[in-house]
Short mmCIF file of C-alpha atoms (C1' of nucleotides) in Angstrom, two decimals:
data_model
loop_
_atom_site.label_atom_id
_atom_site.label_comp_id
_atom_site.label_asym_id
_atom_site.label_seq_id
_atom_site.Cartn_x
_atom_site.Cartn_y
_atom_site.Cartn_z
CA MET A 1 4.42 -60.93 42.11
CA LYS A 2 3.01 -64.38 42.08
CA TYR A 3 -0.61 -63.80 41.16
CA GLN A 4 -2.21 -61.14 39.07
CA SER A 5 -5.65 -60.51 37.69
CA ILE A 6 -6.66 -62.32 34.52
CA LYS A 7 -6.06 -60.54 31.23
CA GLY A 8 -8.91 -58.24 30.40
CA THR A 9 -10.26 -58.11 33.94
CA ARG A 10 -9.84 -55.22 36.31
CA ASP A 11 -10.01 -54.48 40.00
CA VAL A 12 -12.38 -51.80 41.15
CA LEU A 13 -10.67 -49.92 43.94
CA PRO A 14 -12.15 -47.67 46.65
CA GLN A 15 -11.41 -44.44 44.80
CA GLU A 16 -13.60 -45.60 41.89
CA GLN A 17 -16.58 -46.53 44.05
CA LYS A 18 -18.15 -43.09 43.90
CA TYR A 19 -18.65 -43.60 40.18
CA TRP A 20 -20.31 -46.96 40.70
CA ARG A 21 -22.51 -45.72 43.46
CA PHE A 22 -23.58 -42.69 41.47
CA ILE A 23 -24.33 -44.69 38.34
CA GLU A 24 -26.21 -47.41 40.21
CA LYS A 25 -28.30 -44.92 42.14
CA THR A 26 -29.12 -43.06 38.97
CA ILE A 27 -30.11 -46.29 37.23
CA PHE A 28 -32.37 -47.30 40.10
CA ARG A 29 -34.02 -43.92 40.15
CA ILE A 30 -34.66 -43.79 36.42
CA THR A 31 -35.82 -47.37 35.93
CA GLU A 32 -38.27 -46.83 38.74
CA ARG A 33 -39.53 -43.65 37.14
CA PHE A 34 -40.02 -45.45 33.82
CA GLY A 35 -41.74 -48.41 35.42
CA PHE A 36 -39.08 -51.05 34.90
CA GLU A 37 -38.54 -53.98 37.24
CA ARG A 38 -35.24 -55.65 37.96
CA VAL A 39 -34.50 -59.27 37.14
CA GLU A 40 -31.21 -61.13 37.34
CA PRO A 41 -30.66 -64.33 35.46
CA PRO A 42 -27.65 -66.40 36.55
CA ILE A 43 -24.23 -65.50 35.21
CA PHE A 44 -24.01 -68.78 33.33
CA GLU A 45 -26.48 -70.71 31.24
CA GLU A 46 -26.42 -73.80 29.13
CA THR A 47 -24.35 -73.12 26.06
CA ALA A 48 -27.15 -73.97 23.66
CA LEU A 49 -29.18 -70.97 24.80
CA PHE A 50 -26.53 -68.58 23.55
CA LEU A 51 -25.92 -70.57 20.37
CA ARG A 52 -29.58 -70.21 19.54
CA GLY A 53 -30.19 -66.79 21.02
CA VAL A 54 -27.15 -64.89 19.84
CA GLY A 55 -26.62 -66.67 16.55
CA GLU A 56 -24.21 -69.43 15.65
CA THR A 57 -22.29 -67.44 13.09
CA THR A 58 -21.71 -64.36 15.22
CA ASP A 59 -18.24 -63.52 16.45
CA ILE A 60 -19.50 -63.74 19.98
CA VAL A 61 -20.45 -67.37 19.59
CA GLU A 62 -17.68 -68.37 17.27
CA LYS A 63 -14.74 -67.06 19.21
CA GLU A 64 -15.64 -65.08 22.30
CA MET A 65 -17.54 -67.32 24.68
CA TYR A 66 -16.22 -68.63 27.96
CA THR A 67 -17.53 -72.16 27.62
CA PHE A 68 -16.71 -75.01 29.98
CA PHE A 69 -17.99 -78.36 31.11
CA ASP A 70 -19.12 -78.84 34.67
CA LYS A 71 -18.64 -82.02 36.66
CA GLY A 72 -21.89 -83.36 35.24
CA ASP A 73 -20.47 -82.93 31.75
CA ASN A 74 -22.92 -80.17 30.87
CA SER A 75 -21.71 -77.51 28.48
CA LEU A 76 -22.12 -74.17 30.24
CA THR A 77 -21.19 -70.65 29.18
CA LEU A 78 -20.58 -67.43 31.08
CA ARG A 79 -23.10 -65.05 29.58
CA PRO A 80 -21.63 -63.01 26.70
CA GLU A 81 -24.68 -60.75 26.70
CA TYR A 82 -27.86 -60.36 28.69
CA THR A 83 -30.71 -60.69 26.25
CA ALA A 84 -30.75 -64.44 25.70
CA GLY A 85 -30.73 -65.12 29.44
CA VAL A 86 -33.48 -62.61 30.11
CA MET A 87 -35.61 -64.16 27.37
CA ARG A 88 -35.12 -67.57 28.96
CA LEU A 89 -36.07 -66.11 32.33
CA TYR A 90 -39.14 -64.52 30.77
CA LEU A 91 -40.35 -67.78 29.27
CA GLN A 92 -39.42 -70.05 32.14
CA ASN A 93 -41.08 -67.94 34.82
CA GLY A 94 -44.29 -67.31 32.98
CA LEU A 95 -43.74 -63.59 32.48
CA HIS A 96 -45.15 -64.08 29.00
CA VAL A 97 -48.62 -64.26 30.52
CA ALA A 98 -48.08 -61.03 32.46
CA PRO A 99 -49.74 -57.83 31.19
CA LYS A 100 -47.86 -56.45 28.21
CA PRO A 101 -45.49 -54.86 27.84
CA VAL A 102 -43.13 -56.44 30.31
CA LYS A 103 -40.37 -53.99 31.18
CA LEU A 104 -37.23 -55.44 32.71
CA TYR A 105 -33.73 -54.34 33.56
CA SER A 106 -30.60 -55.95 34.96
CA ILE A 107 -27.14 -54.94 36.10
CA GLY A 108 -24.28 -57.38 36.15
CA PRO A 109 -21.13 -58.80 34.60
CA ILE A 110 -20.77 -59.95 30.99
CA PHE A 111 -17.92 -62.11 29.71
CA ARG A 112 -16.34 -62.17 26.29
CA TYR A 113 -13.00 -63.60 25.32
CA GLU A 114 -11.65 -60.69 23.28
CA ARG A 115 -8.36 -58.84 23.06
CA PRO A 116 -8.65 -56.11 25.65
CA GLN A 117 -8.11 -52.48 24.71
CA ALA A 118 -9.29 -49.07 25.82
CA GLY A 119 -12.90 -49.41 26.93
CA ARG A 120 -13.03 -53.13 26.30
CA PHE A 121 -12.58 -55.91 28.81
CA ARG A 122 -13.14 -59.62 29.03
CA GLN A 123 -15.35 -59.00 31.99
CA HIS A 124 -17.41 -55.86 31.96
CA THR A 125 -20.60 -54.74 33.61
CA GLN A 126 -23.77 -54.02 31.73
CA PHE A 127 -26.91 -52.16 32.51
CA ASN A 128 -29.43 -54.01 30.37
CA VAL A 129 -32.99 -53.07 29.49
CA GLU A 130 -35.64 -55.16 27.71
CA VAL A 131 -39.27 -54.53 26.84
CA LEU A 132 -41.28 -57.52 25.68
CA GLY A 133 -44.66 -57.88 24.08
CA GLU A 134 -45.27 -54.62 22.27
CA GLN A 135 -44.30 -53.56 18.79
CA ASP A 136 -45.46 -49.93 19.02
CA PRO A 137 -42.59 -47.59 18.03
CA ALA A 138 -43.44 -45.64 21.18
CA VAL A 139 -41.79 -48.53 23.01
CA ASP A 140 -38.65 -48.03 20.95
CA LEU A 141 -38.77 -44.44 22.05
CA GLU A 142 -39.30 -45.44 25.66
CA VAL A 143 -36.31 -47.75 25.66
CA MET A 144 -34.12 -45.15 24.02
CA SER A 145 -35.39 -42.60 26.52
CA VAL A 146 -34.14 -44.67 29.44
CA ALA A 147 -30.64 -44.47 27.99
CA TRP A 148 -31.06 -40.81 27.21
CA GLN A 149 -32.32 -39.93 30.67
CA LEU A 150 -29.56 -41.92 32.31
CA TYR A 151 -26.77 -40.17 30.46
CA ALA A 152 -28.41 -36.81 30.95
CA GLU A 153 -28.75 -37.29 34.69
CA LEU A 154 -25.21 -38.57 34.96
CA GLY A 155 -24.21 -35.22 33.54
CA PHE A 156 -23.13 -36.08 30.00
CA SER A 157 -23.30 -33.42 27.35
CA GLY A 158 -23.18 -33.41 23.58
CA LEU A 159 -24.59 -36.86 23.10
CA ALA A 160 -26.70 -38.03 20.19
CA PHE A 161 -28.27 -41.26 19.13
CA GLN A 162 -26.99 -43.12 16.14
CA LEU A 163 -30.09 -44.58 14.56
CA ASN A 164 -30.88 -47.01 11.80
CA SER A 165 -33.37 -49.61 10.74
CA THR A 166 -32.10 -52.97 9.63
CA GLY A 167 -35.44 -54.14 8.29
CA CYS A 168 -37.14 -57.40 9.05
CA PRO A 169 -37.26 -60.94 7.65
CA HIS A 170 -39.63 -59.69 4.96
CA CYS A 171 -37.49 -56.99 3.49
CA ARG A 172 -33.94 -57.57 4.64
CA PRO A 173 -33.09 -60.68 2.59
CA ALA A 174 -33.85 -58.92 -0.67
CA TYR A 175 -31.78 -55.96 0.39
CA ILE A 176 -28.85 -58.15 1.34
CA GLU A 177 -28.99 -59.80 -2.05
CA GLN A 178 -28.72 -56.41 -3.71
CA LEU A 179 -25.92 -55.44 -1.43
CA LYS A 180 -23.98 -58.58 -2.24
CA GLU A 181 -24.70 -58.11 -5.89
CA TYR A 182 -23.22 -54.62 -5.69
CA TYR A 183 -20.15 -55.82 -3.84
CA TYR A 184 -19.49 -58.69 -6.20
CA HIS A 185 -18.82 -56.04 -8.80
CA HIS A 186 -16.18 -54.50 -6.57
CA GLN A 187 -14.66 -57.66 -5.22
CA GLU A 188 -11.19 -56.77 -6.48
CA ALA A 189 -11.05 -53.50 -4.62
CA ILE A 190 -12.22 -54.42 -1.16
CA CYS A 191 -10.01 -55.41 1.76
CA GLY A 192 -9.55 -58.92 3.06
CA ASP A 193 -11.89 -58.41 5.96
CA CYS A 194 -14.58 -57.23 3.61
CA LYS A 195 -14.14 -60.25 1.39
CA ARG A 196 -14.95 -62.34 4.42
CA ARG A 197 -17.85 -60.09 5.38
CA LEU A 198 -19.31 -60.45 1.93
CA GLU A 199 -19.81 -64.12 2.57
CA ARG A 200 -20.50 -64.16 6.29
CA ASN A 201 -22.08 -60.89 7.36
CA PRO A 202 -22.77 -58.60 4.42
CA LEU A 203 -24.33 -55.80 6.49
CA ARG A 204 -20.96 -55.22 8.11
CA LEU A 205 -19.51 -54.32 4.73
CA LEU A 206 -21.03 -50.89 5.17
CA ASP A 207 -19.10 -50.36 8.36
CA CYS A 208 -15.54 -50.98 7.13
CA LYS A 209 -12.96 -48.41 8.20
CA VAL A 210 -10.56 -48.94 5.32
CA GLU A 211 -10.59 -45.87 3.13
CA THR A 212 -10.93 -47.59 -0.22
CA CYS A 213 -13.75 -49.72 1.17
CA GLN A 214 -15.53 -46.63 2.43
CA GLU A 215 -15.51 -45.19 -1.05
CA ILE A 216 -17.18 -48.34 -2.26
CA SER A 217 -19.68 -48.49 0.56
CA ALA A 218 -20.63 -44.89 -0.15
CA GLY A 219 -22.11 -46.06 -3.43
CA ALA A 220 -23.75 -49.16 -2.02
CA PRO A 221 -27.52 -49.61 -1.91
CA VAL A 222 -29.05 -47.98 1.17
CA ILE A 223 -31.36 -50.12 3.23
CA HIS A 224 -33.93 -47.38 3.69
CA ASN A 225 -34.85 -47.59 0.07
CA HIS A 226 -35.57 -51.28 0.49
CA LEU A 227 -37.57 -51.41 3.69
CA CYS A 228 -41.03 -52.91 3.54
CA ILE A 229 -43.99 -50.70 4.31
CA GLU A 230 -44.27 -51.91 7.87
CA CYS A 231 -40.60 -51.25 8.61
CA ARG A 232 -40.68 -47.91 6.87
CA ASP A 233 -43.72 -46.80 8.86
CA HIS A 234 -42.20 -48.00 12.07
CA PHE A 235 -39.04 -46.06 11.45
CA ALA A 236 -40.89 -42.93 10.35
CA THR A 237 -43.05 -42.99 13.45
CA LEU A 238 -40.08 -43.44 15.73
CA ARG A 239 -38.40 -40.47 14.08
CA LEU A 240 -41.55 -38.43 14.55
CA TYR A 241 -41.50 -39.25 18.25
CA LEU A 242 -37.84 -38.37 18.59
CA ASP A 243 -38.40 -35.11 16.74
CA THR A 244 -41.34 -34.30 18.98
CA LEU A 245 -39.15 -34.71 22.05
CA LYS A 246 -36.32 -32.85 20.29
CA ARG A 247 -33.96 -35.70 20.98
CA PRO A 248 -30.88 -35.36 18.81
CA TYR A 249 -30.15 -38.33 16.62
CA ARG A 250 -28.26 -39.08 13.45
CA ILE A 251 -29.47 -41.53 10.87
CA ASN A 252 -26.52 -43.78 10.32
CA HIS A 253 -26.94 -46.10 7.37
CA ARG A 254 -23.80 -47.88 8.37
CA LEU A 255 -25.02 -48.73 11.81
CA VAL A 256 -25.50 -52.46 11.88
CA ARG A 257 -25.29 -54.64 14.89
CA GLY A 258 -23.41 -57.85 15.13
CA LEU A 259 -26.05 -60.01 16.73
CA ASP A 260 -28.33 -61.98 14.48
CA TYR A 261 -31.55 -61.23 16.25
CA TYR A 262 -31.97 -57.53 15.51
CA THR A 263 -34.91 -56.31 13.42
CA LYS A 264 -36.07 -52.84 12.54
CA THR A 265 -34.68 -50.32 15.00
CA VAL A 266 -31.01 -50.37 15.95
CA PHE A 267 -29.34 -47.59 17.88
CA GLU A 268 -26.22 -46.62 19.77
CA VAL A 269 -25.07 -43.66 21.80
CA TRP A 270 -21.50 -42.58 21.23
CA VAL A 271 -19.16 -40.68 23.44
CA GLU A 272 -15.81 -39.34 22.28
CA GLY A 273 -12.56 -39.83 24.08
CA ILE A 274 -12.86 -43.31 25.51
CA GLY A 275 -10.73 -44.88 22.80
CA SER A 276 -11.95 -46.29 19.57
CA GLN A 277 -14.69 -48.26 21.32
CA ASN A 278 -16.89 -45.26 21.61
CA ALA A 279 -20.35 -46.79 21.90
CA MET A 280 -21.66 -46.31 25.39
CA CYS A 281 -24.76 -48.29 24.66
CA GLY A 282 -26.09 -50.36 21.84
CA GLY A 283 -29.36 -52.04 21.24
CA GLY A 284 -32.36 -52.51 19.08
CA ARG A 285 -35.47 -54.43 18.33
CA TYR A 286 -35.57 -58.22 18.13
CA ASP A 287 -39.07 -59.20 17.17
CA GLY A 288 -38.23 -62.76 16.18
CA LEU A 289 -36.06 -63.82 19.07
CA ILE A 290 -38.57 -65.13 21.58
CA GLU A 291 -40.16 -67.31 18.96
CA GLN A 292 -36.76 -68.64 18.05
CA LEU A 293 -36.24 -69.61 21.68
CA GLY A 294 -39.46 -71.55 21.77
CA GLY A 295 -41.97 -68.92 22.87
CA LYS A 296 -44.95 -67.47 21.09
CA PRO A 297 -44.17 -64.73 18.57
CA THR A 298 -43.41 -61.76 20.81
CA PRO A 299 -41.86 -58.45 19.84
CA GLY A 300 -39.03 -57.18 21.97
CA ILE A 301 -36.54 -54.35 22.17
CA GLY A 302 -33.67 -53.56 24.46
CA PHE A 303 -30.18 -52.26 24.88
CA GLY A 304 -27.05 -52.89 26.87
CA SER A 305 -24.87 -50.16 28.25
CA GLY A 306 -21.36 -50.70 29.58
CA ILE A 307 -20.81 -49.22 33.01
CA GLU A 308 -17.04 -49.18 32.64
CA ARG A 309 -17.51 -47.14 29.48
CA MET A 310 -19.81 -44.75 31.29
CA ILE A 311 -17.07 -44.22 33.85
CA LEU A 312 -14.49 -43.64 31.12
CA GLY A 313 -16.85 -41.18 29.49
CA MET A 314 -17.46 -39.35 32.75
CA ARG A 315 -13.74 -39.02 33.30
CA GLU A 316 -13.31 -37.79 29.75
CA GLN A 317 -15.99 -35.13 30.24
CA ASN A 318 -14.70 -34.25 33.71
CA ILE A 319 -17.95 -35.24 35.34
CA GLU A 320 -17.40 -35.55 39.09
CA PRO A 321 -19.73 -37.97 40.85
CA PRO A 322 -20.78 -37.06 44.40
CA GLU A 323 -18.31 -38.08 47.05
CA LEU A 324 -19.23 -41.06 49.19
CA LEU A 325 -20.20 -40.27 52.74
CA ARG A 326 -17.27 -40.11 55.10
CA PRO A 327 -17.38 -41.43 58.64
CA PHE A 328 -18.71 -38.92 61.15
CA VAL A 329 -16.77 -39.46 64.36
CA PHE A 330 -13.29 -40.64 65.19
CA VAL A 331 -12.37 -41.61 68.74
CA ALA A 332 -8.77 -40.96 69.77
CA HIS A 333 -7.73 -42.62 72.98
CA ILE A 334 -4.65 -42.90 75.15
CA GLY A 335 -4.24 -45.45 77.88
CA GLN A 336 -5.99 -48.66 78.80
CA ALA A 337 -9.06 -47.18 80.48
CA ALA A 338 -9.59 -44.88 77.52
CA ASP A 339 -9.22 -47.80 75.14
CA LEU A 340 -12.16 -49.57 76.80
CA LYS A 341 -14.21 -46.41 76.80
CA ALA A 342 -13.48 -45.90 73.10
CA ILE A 343 -14.65 -49.39 72.23
CA GLU A 344 -17.84 -48.82 74.17
CA LEU A 345 -18.41 -45.42 72.65
CA ILE A 346 -18.08 -46.40 69.00
CA ALA A 347 -20.38 -49.37 69.63
CA ASP A 348 -23.02 -47.04 71.08
CA LEU A 349 -22.66 -44.60 68.21
CA ARG A 350 -22.89 -47.35 65.60
CA ASP A 351 -25.98 -48.78 67.30
CA ILE A 352 -27.86 -45.58 66.69
CA GLY A 353 -26.62 -45.33 63.11
CA ILE A 354 -23.66 -42.99 63.32
CA ALA A 355 -20.50 -43.89 61.41
CA ALA A 356 -17.89 -44.02 64.16
CA LEU A 357 -14.28 -45.21 64.00
CA MET A 358 -11.47 -45.50 66.50
CA SER A 359 -7.75 -45.88 66.34
CA PHE A 360 -6.24 -49.34 66.67
CA GLY A 361 -2.96 -50.26 68.26
CA ASN A 362 -0.87 -47.92 70.37
CA ARG A 363 -0.46 -44.96 68.13
CA SER A 364 0.68 -41.62 69.34
CA PHE A 365 -1.99 -39.04 69.98
CA LYS A 366 -0.66 -36.99 67.13
CA ALA A 367 -0.86 -39.94 64.77
CA GLN A 368 -4.45 -40.54 65.82
CA MET A 369 -5.38 -36.95 65.04
CA ARG A 370 -3.70 -37.26 61.67
CA GLU A 371 -5.74 -40.36 61.03
CA ALA A 372 -8.95 -38.54 62.00
CA ASN A 373 -8.10 -35.81 59.57
CA ARG A 374 -7.26 -38.21 56.79
CA LEU A 375 -10.53 -40.06 57.26
CA GLY A 376 -12.36 -36.80 56.81
CA VAL A 377 -14.54 -37.15 59.90
CA ASP A 378 -16.49 -34.19 61.23
CA TYR A 379 -15.70 -34.77 64.90
CA ALA A 380 -12.87 -36.21 66.92
CA VAL A 381 -13.67 -37.47 70.41
CA ILE A 382 -10.59 -37.39 72.62
CA LEU A 383 -10.20 -39.75 75.55
CA GLY A 384 -6.97 -39.25 77.46
CA ASP A 385 -5.76 -39.41 81.05
CA GLU A 386 -7.35 -36.12 82.04
CA GLU A 387 -10.68 -37.08 80.56
CA MET A 388 -10.69 -40.45 82.24
CA VAL A 389 -10.07 -38.82 85.61
CA ASN A 390 -12.92 -36.36 85.07
CA GLN A 391 -15.23 -38.87 83.36
CA THR A 392 -15.45 -36.54 80.38
CA ALA A 393 -14.49 -36.51 76.74
CA THR A 394 -13.14 -33.70 74.66
CA VAL A 395 -15.15 -33.29 71.47
CA LYS A 396 -13.42 -31.44 68.67
CA ASN A 397 -15.05 -30.10 65.54
CA LEU A 398 -12.38 -30.74 62.94
CA SER A 399 -13.53 -28.16 60.45
CA THR A 400 -13.72 -25.25 62.88
CA GLY A 401 -11.17 -26.47 65.40
CA GLU A 402 -13.51 -25.70 68.29
CA GLN A 403 -13.60 -28.15 71.11
CA GLN A 404 -15.56 -28.67 74.27
CA SER A 405 -15.62 -30.96 77.26
CA LEU A 406 -18.60 -33.26 77.72
CA LEU A 407 -19.67 -35.85 80.25
CA PHE A 408 -19.63 -39.35 78.84
CA ASP A 409 -23.44 -39.52 78.81
CA GLN A 410 -23.68 -36.42 76.69
CA ILE A 411 -21.52 -37.60 73.81
CA VAL A 412 -24.02 -39.78 71.97
CA PRO A 413 -26.90 -37.26 72.20
CA MET A 414 -24.57 -34.52 71.05
CA MET A 415 -23.39 -36.55 68.05
CA ILE A 416 -27.01 -37.27 67.11
CA ARG A 417 -27.76 -33.57 67.17
CA MET A 418 -24.68 -32.67 65.20
CA GLN A 419 -25.34 -35.27 62.54
CA LYS A 420 -28.89 -34.03 62.02
CA HIS A 421 -27.49 -30.56 61.75
CA THR A 422 -25.02 -31.48 59.03
CA ASP A 423 -27.67 -33.54 57.24
CA LYS A 424 -29.79 -30.43 56.94
CA LYS A 425 -26.96 -28.44 55.50
CA SER A 426 -26.18 -30.97 52.77
"C1'" G B 1 -6.20 -64.33 15.65
"C1'" U B 2 -3.08 -59.79 13.38
"C1'" G B 3 -0.05 -55.24 13.95
"C1'" G B 4 2.39 -51.10 16.92
"C1'" G B 5 4.12 -49.27 21.80
"C1'" U B 6 5.81 -50.02 26.84
"C1'" G B 7 7.90 -52.84 31.19
"C1'" U B 8 12.70 -48.78 36.88
"C1'" A B 9 9.72 -47.96 44.56
"C1'" G B 10 2.42 -48.87 46.44
"C1'" C B 11 1.16 -44.87 42.31
"C1'" U B 12 2.97 -41.30 38.24
"C1'" C B 13 7.46 -41.17 36.01
"C1'" A B 14 13.27 -39.25 35.32
"C1'" G B 15 17.55 -42.03 34.20
"C1'" C B 16 20.79 -38.53 27.36
"C1'" U B 17 25.15 -41.55 23.16
"C1'" G B 18 26.54 -48.38 28.41
"C1'" G B 19 30.47 -46.27 33.99
"C1'" C B 20 24.72 -46.05 39.65
"C1'" A B 21 26.71 -48.30 46.21
"C1'" A B 22 19.66 -46.79 41.39
"C1'" G B 23 16.55 -41.09 41.43
"C1'" A B 24 12.11 -37.43 41.90
"C1'" G B 25 7.02 -36.26 43.05
"C1'" C B 26 2.71 -38.32 45.43
"C1'" A B 27 1.34 -41.79 49.22
"C1'" C B 28 3.16 -44.18 53.93
"C1'" C B 29 5.88 -43.82 58.92
"C1'" A B 30 8.39 -40.64 62.45
"C1'" G B 31 10.21 -36.00 64.45
"C1'" A B 32 10.02 -30.47 64.78
"C1'" U B 33 4.80 -29.46 68.50
"C1'" U B 34 6.43 -34.31 75.91
"C1'" G B 35 -2.31 -34.37 74.71
"C1'" U B 36 -4.35 -31.83 69.17
"C1'" G B 37 -5.19 -32.88 62.56
"C1'" G B 38 -4.77 -29.87 57.88
"C1'" C B 39 0.19 -25.97 56.01
"C1'" U B 40 5.56 -26.07 56.32
"C1'" C B 41 10.36 -28.20 57.36
"C1'" U B 42 13.54 -32.55 58.58
"C1'" G B 43 14.37 -37.62 58.53
"C1'" G B 44 12.94 -42.87 57.60
"C1'" A B 45 11.17 -47.10 55.31
"C1'" G B 46 10.28 -48.96 50.57
"C1'" G B 47 13.40 -51.44 44.04
"C1'" C B 48 16.81 -59.28 41.96
"C1'" C B 49 15.45 -51.63 36.88
"C1'" G B 50 9.44 -57.93 34.24
"C1'" C B 51 12.16 -62.77 33.44
"C1'" G B 52 16.10 -65.69 30.78
"C1'" G B 53 20.27 -65.56 27.75
"C1'" G B 54 24.09 -62.81 24.91
"C1'" U B 55 27.80 -58.69 23.73
"C1'" U B 56 31.34 -55.94 26.99
"C1'" C B 57 36.50 -54.56 31.59
"C1'" A B 58 31.51 -52.69 32.76
"C1'" A B 59 24.31 -53.36 31.05
"C1'" G B 60 18.52 -50.10 34.02
"C1'" U B 61 20.94 -48.43 29.40
"C1'" C B 62 22.93 -52.44 23.47
"C1'" C B 63 21.22 -57.47 21.02
"C1'" C B 64 18.07 -62.01 21.06
"C1'" G B 65 14.22 -64.66 23.29
"C1'" U B 66 10.18 -64.87 26.60
"C1'" C B 67 6.23 -63.17 29.64
"C1'" A B 68 3.16 -59.23 31.01
"C1'" C B 69 0.77 -54.74 30.19
"C1'" U B 70 -1.09 -51.31 26.62
"C1'" C B 71 -3.10 -49.16 21.98
"C1'" A B 72 -5.23 -50.42 17.34
"C1'" C B 73 -7.64 -54.04 13.71
"C1'" C B 74 -11.65 -57.94 13.56
"C1'" C B 75 -15.84 -57.42 16.70
"C1'" C B 76 -18.31 -55.20 20.53
"C1'" A B 77 -20.75 -52.33 26.03
#
RNA sequence: GUGGGUGUAGCUCAGCUGGCAAGAGCACCAGAUUGUGGCUCUGGAGGCCGCGGGUUCAAGUCCCGUCACUCACCCCA
C-alpha cells in the first residue's frame, strides 16, 4: 500500500457515523437548552496566541504543537486546544461588550503531536464550552451541568465528577512553596519524573502513578487547607450547588490540570474501559486568561470533551446510538425502457424528498433484489418487460413481502403515503 | 522522547517444535430459483505471509535490521 493515514489520525467510516450523528444532535439539543451559542475559530492561529494562552512551559507548547511557517513566513500553529482561540475570537469580535455572561460552544478538530495510544490521537475532535464574564460559582455548576446532561442523554451510567480547586494567584504560590518544601525533604525517594516535576510543575507531583511516590504524595500538604477565603467560599458554594442537585462528585486533591491558566475550579469526568486515558472531559476556571491575552480582567470557565473518547465509552458501556435512516425505495429495472423509467422515477421521488435509489449497470434481477434488501429499503419498485408493456410498476413491501401493481402515475403518491405512515410508527 | 506487544485475504484471525502449490469465518460475486430479497446449500474471486538481509536442502515459521501498527509512561480529550 503506497499511502496510509498519518500516525495518530484515523478514518471515520460509514459504520461509525451513527455515533457521530447521535452525539452531535445531542450536543445541539443540550447547548440550545442551556442557552449556548456556537462559534468556530479557525483551525490554525498565529503561534504566539498559544504560547501566551496555553503557557510556554506546558507540555503542549513545548513538545506537542504542529507549528509551521506559511509562505509569508508567519509562524502558525494548528490549534492544540480550543480555549485560546475562542478567547481571541471573543476579544476580536467585540463579544466582550455583549451582555454577560457570554456562553459559547464549538465542535471541531484539535491537534497535538503526541504518541498515540488507546483513546489518544494526534487529531481528535472536541466539544468545547466556554462561559465568559461571570465569576458566580453557579456558572461553574452550569458548565459542569452541560457535560453532565450530555453524558446522561447519551446514555452513560455510573459517571461522577472529579473535582478540585487549584486556588488562585493569591493563594496558590504560597501553597506551591509549601509543597516544594515538603518534597525537597523527600527528594531521594521520588522518581525521575517527579524530580523534574518538582522544578517545572510541582502540582503534578501529586498525580504521580509510581507507588513509592504515591506514598509520599499521600503525606503532602493538601491545597484545600491553603486556599484563600475567596477560593474556599467559591469551592464551598459550588459543592453546595452540586449537593443540591444530587450530582455525584468526588473531591480529588490530586486533580491538577496541565494548562497554566486554570484557577479555582478544575474538574473531569472519567469513564472506565477506554484505556488509561479515561477522562472524557476536562476543564475548569481561568479567571486570569483574558487579561493575559490583552483584554480587561474577565472571569471564564470551560471544558473540552473528546468525541472519540465518548464513542469509546459508549462502546465500552454497550450504548447503541440510533441507526441512521435508510433509503426508502429501491427501483429494480430490466431492459432499456425500464432503465429510462427508473431514472425518471427516482428523480421524481427525490424531488419530493423521498430517499430513492436504483440499480446501476446490467445486474440480474435477483442481484438487484439482493441489493434492495442489503440497503434496507422499505419498498422495491420493479420495472420489467411486463410492466413496461402495461405501463405499470410492481411495488413490493420488503418487510411483509406483499406486492401490488400500480400505474406509473400512482407510484409517487403511494410512496408519499407510505412514508408518512412509517414516519408515524417511528 | 522511553518501554512492552504485534505485523498472514477488504475485516477478524488459525497456521504447534521450519517441509504449504498458504487456511477459516465474515464481507463480496455467481449459481441452485430462466422476473423476486432475507434463510440454506454449492461454487468463484481475492494474499510478493510488512520490507530487507541472514541461517538452512527447505523459512509464514528461526536470527538480525528496518518500517508500520498497537499498548503503556510523560502528558492529555
